Coordinates of N, CA and C in Angstrom, one line a residue:
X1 N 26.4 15.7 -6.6 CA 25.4 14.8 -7.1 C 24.1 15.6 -7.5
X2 N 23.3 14.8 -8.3 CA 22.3 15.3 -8.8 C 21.1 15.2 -7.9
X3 N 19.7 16.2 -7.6 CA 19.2 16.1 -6.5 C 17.9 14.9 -7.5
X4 N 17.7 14.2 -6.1 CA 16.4 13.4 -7.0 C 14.8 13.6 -7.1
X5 N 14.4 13.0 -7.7 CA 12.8 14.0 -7.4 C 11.9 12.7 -7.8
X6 N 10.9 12.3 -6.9 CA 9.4 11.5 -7.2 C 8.5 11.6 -7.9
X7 N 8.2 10.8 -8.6 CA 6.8 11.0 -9.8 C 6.0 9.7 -9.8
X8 N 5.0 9.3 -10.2 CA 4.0 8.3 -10.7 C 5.2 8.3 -11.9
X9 N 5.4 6.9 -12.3 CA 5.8 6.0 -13.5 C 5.6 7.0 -14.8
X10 N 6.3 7.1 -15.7 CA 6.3 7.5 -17.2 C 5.5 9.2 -16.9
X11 N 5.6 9.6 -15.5 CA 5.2 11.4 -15.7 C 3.6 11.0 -15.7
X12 N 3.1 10.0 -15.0 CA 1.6 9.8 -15.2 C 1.2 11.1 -13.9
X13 N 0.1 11.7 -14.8 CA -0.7 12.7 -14.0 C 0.3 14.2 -13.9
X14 N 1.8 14.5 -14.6 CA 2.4 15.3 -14.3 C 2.2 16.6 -15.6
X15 N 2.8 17.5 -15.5 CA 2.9 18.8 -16.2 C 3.0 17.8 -17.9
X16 N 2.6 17.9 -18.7 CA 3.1 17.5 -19.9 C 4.3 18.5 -20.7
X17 N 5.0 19.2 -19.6 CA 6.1 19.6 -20.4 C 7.1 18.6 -19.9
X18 N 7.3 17.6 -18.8 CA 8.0 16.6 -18.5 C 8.1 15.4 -19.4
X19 N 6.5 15.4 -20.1 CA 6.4 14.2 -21.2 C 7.5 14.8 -22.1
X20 N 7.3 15.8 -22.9 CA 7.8 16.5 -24.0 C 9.3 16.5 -24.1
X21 N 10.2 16.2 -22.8 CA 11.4 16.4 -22.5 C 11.9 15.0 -23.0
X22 N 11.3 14.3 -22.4 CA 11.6 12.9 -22.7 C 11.3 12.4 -23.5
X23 N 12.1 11.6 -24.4 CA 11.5 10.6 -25.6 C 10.9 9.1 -24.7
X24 N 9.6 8.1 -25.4 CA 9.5 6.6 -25.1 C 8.5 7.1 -23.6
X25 N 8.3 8.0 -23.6 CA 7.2 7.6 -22.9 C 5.6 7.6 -22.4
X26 N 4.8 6.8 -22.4 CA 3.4 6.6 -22.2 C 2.8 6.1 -21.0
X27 N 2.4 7.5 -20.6 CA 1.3 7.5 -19.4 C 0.1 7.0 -19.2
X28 N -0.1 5.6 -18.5 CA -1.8 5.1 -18.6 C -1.8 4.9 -17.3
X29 N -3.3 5.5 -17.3 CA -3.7 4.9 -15.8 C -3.5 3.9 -15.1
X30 N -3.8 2.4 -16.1 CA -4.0 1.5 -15.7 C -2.9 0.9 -15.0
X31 N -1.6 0.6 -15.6 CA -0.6 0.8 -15.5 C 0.5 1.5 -14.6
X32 N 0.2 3.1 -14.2 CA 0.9 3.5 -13.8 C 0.5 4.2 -12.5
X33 N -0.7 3.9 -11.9 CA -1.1 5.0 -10.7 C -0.8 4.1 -9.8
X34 N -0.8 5.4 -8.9 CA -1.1 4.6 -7.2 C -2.0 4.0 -6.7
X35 N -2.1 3.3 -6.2 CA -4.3 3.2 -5.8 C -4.2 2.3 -4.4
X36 N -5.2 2.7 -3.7 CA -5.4 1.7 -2.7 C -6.7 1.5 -2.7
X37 N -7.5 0.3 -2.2 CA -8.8 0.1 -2.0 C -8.6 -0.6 -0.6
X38 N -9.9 0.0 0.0 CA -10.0 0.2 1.0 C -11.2 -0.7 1.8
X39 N -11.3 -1.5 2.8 CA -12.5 -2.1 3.1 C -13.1 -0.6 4.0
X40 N -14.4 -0.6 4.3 CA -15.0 0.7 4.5 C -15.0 0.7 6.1
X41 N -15.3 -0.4 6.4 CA -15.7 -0.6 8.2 C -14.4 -0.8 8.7
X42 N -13.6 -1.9 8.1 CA -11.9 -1.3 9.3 C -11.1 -0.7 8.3
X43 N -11.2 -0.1 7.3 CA -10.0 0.8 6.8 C -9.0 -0.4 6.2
X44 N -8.9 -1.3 6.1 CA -8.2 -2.4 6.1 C -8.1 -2.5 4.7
X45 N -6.9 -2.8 3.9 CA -6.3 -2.5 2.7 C -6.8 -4.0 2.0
X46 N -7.6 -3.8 1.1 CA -7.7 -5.4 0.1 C -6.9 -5.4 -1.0
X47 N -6.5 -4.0 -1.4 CA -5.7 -3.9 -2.7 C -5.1 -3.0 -2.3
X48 N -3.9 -2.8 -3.0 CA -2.9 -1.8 -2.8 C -1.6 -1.7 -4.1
X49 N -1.5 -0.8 -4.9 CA -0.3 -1.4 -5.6 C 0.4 0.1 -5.9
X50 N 1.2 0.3 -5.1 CA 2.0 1.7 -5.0 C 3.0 1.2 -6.1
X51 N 3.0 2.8 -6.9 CA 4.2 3.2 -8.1 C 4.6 4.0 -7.9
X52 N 5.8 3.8 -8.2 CA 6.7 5.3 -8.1 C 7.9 5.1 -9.6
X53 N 8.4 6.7 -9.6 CA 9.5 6.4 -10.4 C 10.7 7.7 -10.0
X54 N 12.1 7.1 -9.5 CA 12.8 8.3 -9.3 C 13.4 8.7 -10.6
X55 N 13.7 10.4 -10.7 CA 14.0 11.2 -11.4 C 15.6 11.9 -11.2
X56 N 16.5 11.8 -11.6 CA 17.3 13.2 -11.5 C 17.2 14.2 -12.0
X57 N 17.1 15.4 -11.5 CA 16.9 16.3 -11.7 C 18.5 17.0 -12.2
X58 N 18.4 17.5 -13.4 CA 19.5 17.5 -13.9 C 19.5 19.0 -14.8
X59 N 20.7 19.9 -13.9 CA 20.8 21.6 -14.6 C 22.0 21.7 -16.0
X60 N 21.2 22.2 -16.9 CA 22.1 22.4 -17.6 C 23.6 23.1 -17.5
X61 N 24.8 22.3 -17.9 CA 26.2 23.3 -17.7 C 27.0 23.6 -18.7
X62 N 26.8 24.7 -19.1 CA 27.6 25.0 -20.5 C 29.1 24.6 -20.4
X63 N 29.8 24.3 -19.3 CA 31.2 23.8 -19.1 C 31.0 22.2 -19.6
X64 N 30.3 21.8 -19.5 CA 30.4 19.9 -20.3 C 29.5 20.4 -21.7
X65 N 30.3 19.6 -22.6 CA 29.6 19.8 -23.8 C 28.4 19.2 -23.9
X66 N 28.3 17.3 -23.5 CA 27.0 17.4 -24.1 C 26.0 17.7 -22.9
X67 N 26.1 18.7 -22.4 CA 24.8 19.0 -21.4 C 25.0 20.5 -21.6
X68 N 25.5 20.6 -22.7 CA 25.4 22.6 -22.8 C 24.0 22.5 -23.8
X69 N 23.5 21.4 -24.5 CA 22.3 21.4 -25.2 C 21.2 21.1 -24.8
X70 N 21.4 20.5 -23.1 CA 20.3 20.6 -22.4 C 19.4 21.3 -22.3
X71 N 17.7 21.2 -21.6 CA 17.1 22.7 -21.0 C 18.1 22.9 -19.9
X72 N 16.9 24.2 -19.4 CA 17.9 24.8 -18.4 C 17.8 23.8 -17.6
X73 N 16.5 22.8 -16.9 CA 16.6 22.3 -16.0 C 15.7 20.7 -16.5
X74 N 16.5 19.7 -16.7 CA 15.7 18.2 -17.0 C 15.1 17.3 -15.8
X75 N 14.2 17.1 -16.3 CA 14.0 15.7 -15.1 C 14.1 14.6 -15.9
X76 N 15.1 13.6 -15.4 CA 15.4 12.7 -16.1 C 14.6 11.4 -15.3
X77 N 13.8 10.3 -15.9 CA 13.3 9.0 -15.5 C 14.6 8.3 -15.2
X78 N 14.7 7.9 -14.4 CA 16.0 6.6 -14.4 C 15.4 5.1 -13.7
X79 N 14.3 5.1 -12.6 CA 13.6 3.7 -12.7 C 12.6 4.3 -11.8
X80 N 11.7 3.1 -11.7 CA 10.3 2.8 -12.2 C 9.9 1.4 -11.6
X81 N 8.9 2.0 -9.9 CA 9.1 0.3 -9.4 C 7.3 0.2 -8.8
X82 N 7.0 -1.2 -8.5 CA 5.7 -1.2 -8.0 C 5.8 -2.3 -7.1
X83 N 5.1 -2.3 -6.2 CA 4.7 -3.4 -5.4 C 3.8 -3.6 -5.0
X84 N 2.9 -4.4 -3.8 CA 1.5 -4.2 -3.5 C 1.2 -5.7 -3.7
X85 N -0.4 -5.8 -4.1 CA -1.4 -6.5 -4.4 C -2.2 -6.0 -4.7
X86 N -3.1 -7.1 -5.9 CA -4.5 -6.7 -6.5 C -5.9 -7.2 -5.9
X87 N -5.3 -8.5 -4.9 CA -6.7 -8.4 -4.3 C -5.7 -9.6 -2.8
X88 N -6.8 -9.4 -1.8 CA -6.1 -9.9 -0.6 C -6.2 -11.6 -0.6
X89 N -5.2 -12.4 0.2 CA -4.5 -13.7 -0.5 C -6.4 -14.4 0.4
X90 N -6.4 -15.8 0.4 CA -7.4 -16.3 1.1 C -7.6 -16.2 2.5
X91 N -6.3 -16.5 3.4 CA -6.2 -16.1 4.4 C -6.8 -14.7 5.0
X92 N -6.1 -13.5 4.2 CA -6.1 -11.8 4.9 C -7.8 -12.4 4.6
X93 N -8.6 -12.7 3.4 CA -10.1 -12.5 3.1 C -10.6 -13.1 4.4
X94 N -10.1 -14.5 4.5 CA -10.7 -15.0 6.0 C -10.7 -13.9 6.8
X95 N -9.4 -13.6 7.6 CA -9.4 -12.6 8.7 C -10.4 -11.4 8.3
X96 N -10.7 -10.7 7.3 CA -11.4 -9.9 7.7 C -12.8 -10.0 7.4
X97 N -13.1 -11.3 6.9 CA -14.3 -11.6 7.1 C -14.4 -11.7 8.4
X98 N -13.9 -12.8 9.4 CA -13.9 -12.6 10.6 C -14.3 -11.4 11.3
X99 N -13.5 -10.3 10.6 CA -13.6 -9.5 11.8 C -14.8 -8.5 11.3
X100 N -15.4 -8.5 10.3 CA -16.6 -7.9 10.0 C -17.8 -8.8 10.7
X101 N -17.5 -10.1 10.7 CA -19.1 -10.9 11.6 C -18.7 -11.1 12.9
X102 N -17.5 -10.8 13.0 CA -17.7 -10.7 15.4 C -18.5 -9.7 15.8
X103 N -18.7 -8.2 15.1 CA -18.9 -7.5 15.9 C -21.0 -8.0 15.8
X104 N -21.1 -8.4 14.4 CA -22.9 -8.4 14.4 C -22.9 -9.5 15.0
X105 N -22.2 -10.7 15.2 CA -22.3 -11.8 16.1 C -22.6 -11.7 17.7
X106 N -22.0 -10.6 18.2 CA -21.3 -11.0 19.5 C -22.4 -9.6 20.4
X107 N -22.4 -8.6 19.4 CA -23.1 -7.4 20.0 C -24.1 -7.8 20.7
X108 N -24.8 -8.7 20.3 CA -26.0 -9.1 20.5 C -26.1 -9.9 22.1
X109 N -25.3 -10.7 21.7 CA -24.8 -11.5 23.6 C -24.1 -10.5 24.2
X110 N -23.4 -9.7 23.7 CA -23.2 -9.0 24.3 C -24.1 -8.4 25.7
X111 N -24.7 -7.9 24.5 CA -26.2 -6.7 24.6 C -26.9 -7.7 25.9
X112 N -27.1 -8.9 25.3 CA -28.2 -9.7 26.5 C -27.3 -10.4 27.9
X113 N -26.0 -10.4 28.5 CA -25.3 -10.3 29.0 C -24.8 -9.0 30.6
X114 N -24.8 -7.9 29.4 CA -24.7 -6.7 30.1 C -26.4 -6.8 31.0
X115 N -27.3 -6.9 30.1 CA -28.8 -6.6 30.5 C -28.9 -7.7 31.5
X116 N -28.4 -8.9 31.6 CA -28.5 -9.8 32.6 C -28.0 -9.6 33.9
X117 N -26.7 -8.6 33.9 CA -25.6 -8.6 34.7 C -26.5 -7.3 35.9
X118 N -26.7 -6.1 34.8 CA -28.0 -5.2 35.2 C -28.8 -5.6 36.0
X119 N -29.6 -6.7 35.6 CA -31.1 -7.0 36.3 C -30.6 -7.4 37.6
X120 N -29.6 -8.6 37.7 CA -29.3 -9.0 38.5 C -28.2 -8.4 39.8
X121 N -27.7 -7.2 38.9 CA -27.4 -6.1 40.2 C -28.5 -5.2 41.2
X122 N -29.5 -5.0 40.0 CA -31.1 -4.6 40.6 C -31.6 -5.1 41.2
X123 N -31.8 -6.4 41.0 CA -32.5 -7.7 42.1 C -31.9 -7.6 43.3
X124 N -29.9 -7.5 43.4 CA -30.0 -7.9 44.5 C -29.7 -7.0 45.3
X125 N -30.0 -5.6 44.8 CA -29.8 -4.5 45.5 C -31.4 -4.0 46.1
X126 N -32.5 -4.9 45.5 CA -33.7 -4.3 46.4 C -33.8 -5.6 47.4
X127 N -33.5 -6.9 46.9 CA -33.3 -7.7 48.0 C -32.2 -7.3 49.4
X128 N -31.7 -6.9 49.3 CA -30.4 -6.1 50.3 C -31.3 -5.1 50.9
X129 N -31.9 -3.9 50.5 CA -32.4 -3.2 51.0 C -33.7 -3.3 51.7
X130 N -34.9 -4.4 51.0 CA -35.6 -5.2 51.9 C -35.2 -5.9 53.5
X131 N -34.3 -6.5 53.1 CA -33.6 -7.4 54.1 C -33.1 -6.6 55.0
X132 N -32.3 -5.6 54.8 CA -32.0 -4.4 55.7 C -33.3 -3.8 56.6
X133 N -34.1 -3.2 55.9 CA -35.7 -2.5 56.5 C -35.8 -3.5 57.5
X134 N -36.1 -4.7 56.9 CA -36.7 -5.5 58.0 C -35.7 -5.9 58.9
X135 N -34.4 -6.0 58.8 CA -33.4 -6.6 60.0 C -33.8 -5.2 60.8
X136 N -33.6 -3.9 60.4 CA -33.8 -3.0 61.4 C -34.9 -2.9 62.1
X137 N -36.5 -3.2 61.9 CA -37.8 -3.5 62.5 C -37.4 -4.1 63.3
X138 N -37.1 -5.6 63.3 CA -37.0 -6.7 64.0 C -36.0 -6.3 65.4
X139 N -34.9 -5.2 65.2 CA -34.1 -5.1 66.1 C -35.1 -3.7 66.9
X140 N -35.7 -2.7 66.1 CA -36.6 -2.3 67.4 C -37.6 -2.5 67.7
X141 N -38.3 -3.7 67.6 CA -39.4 -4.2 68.3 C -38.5 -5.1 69.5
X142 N -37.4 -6.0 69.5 CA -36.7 -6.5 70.3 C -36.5 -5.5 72.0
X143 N -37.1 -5.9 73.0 CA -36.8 -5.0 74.3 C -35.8 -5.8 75.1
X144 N -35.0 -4.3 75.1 CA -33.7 -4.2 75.9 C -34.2 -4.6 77.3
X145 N -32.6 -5.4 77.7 CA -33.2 -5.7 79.5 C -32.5 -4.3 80.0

């Protein structure tokens, strides 16, 4: 078998000696690239539309006639696929709206929570230690029979 080989669609972005091999084909960006867009704070995909196109890679063999007119070595297109999305459905936008306003939402109670939990470990760690001082006074002023 012939070995296969990966490319962007119609040789987009490749050697233009690959264009030149092949007749019918036109490389456009628009059309033919990979691309992902990216939301910035979770890395989270809004668009995405992967292209590919497999190739056989095909050596010329002077023992078959019509491939003794070959180059020495072709890369032939044989298909050409895409999938993805161009922008995220209503739902995924919900979710990651969501999850961009929990964190400015919540940091905040967070924030005054923690600082609550704090004071109130402080409070009742000088109340304890108070309470202690004085339970110990109270027990040596007390005379032993």
């Amino acid at each position: 078998g012939a070995p296969l080989a990966l490319s962007y669609p119609h040789f987009y972005q490749a050697d233009p000696s690959f264009l030149e091999a092949v007749e019918g084909l036109n490389p456009q960006k628009e059309l033919h690239e990979f691309y992902v867009d990216l939301q910035a704070d979770l890395g989270f995909p809004l668009a995405i539309r992967p292209r590919f196109q497999l190739n056989l890679v095909i050596s010329r063999d002077e023992s078959i006639p019509i491939m003794a007119n070959f180059p020495e070595q072709l890369v032939l297109p044989f298909l050409w696929a895409q999938d993805g999305f161009d922008q995220p459905s209503e739902d995924m936008a919900s979710a990651i709206r969501r999850g961009l306003d929990i964190p400015k939402k919540y940091s905040r109670l967070l924030g005054v929570v923690l600082l609550a939990i704090g004071g109130g470990l402080l409070i009742s760690s000088v109340v304890w230690i108070l309470w202690k001082q004085r339970s110990n006074r109270n027990q040596s002023t007390i005379p032993s029979m």
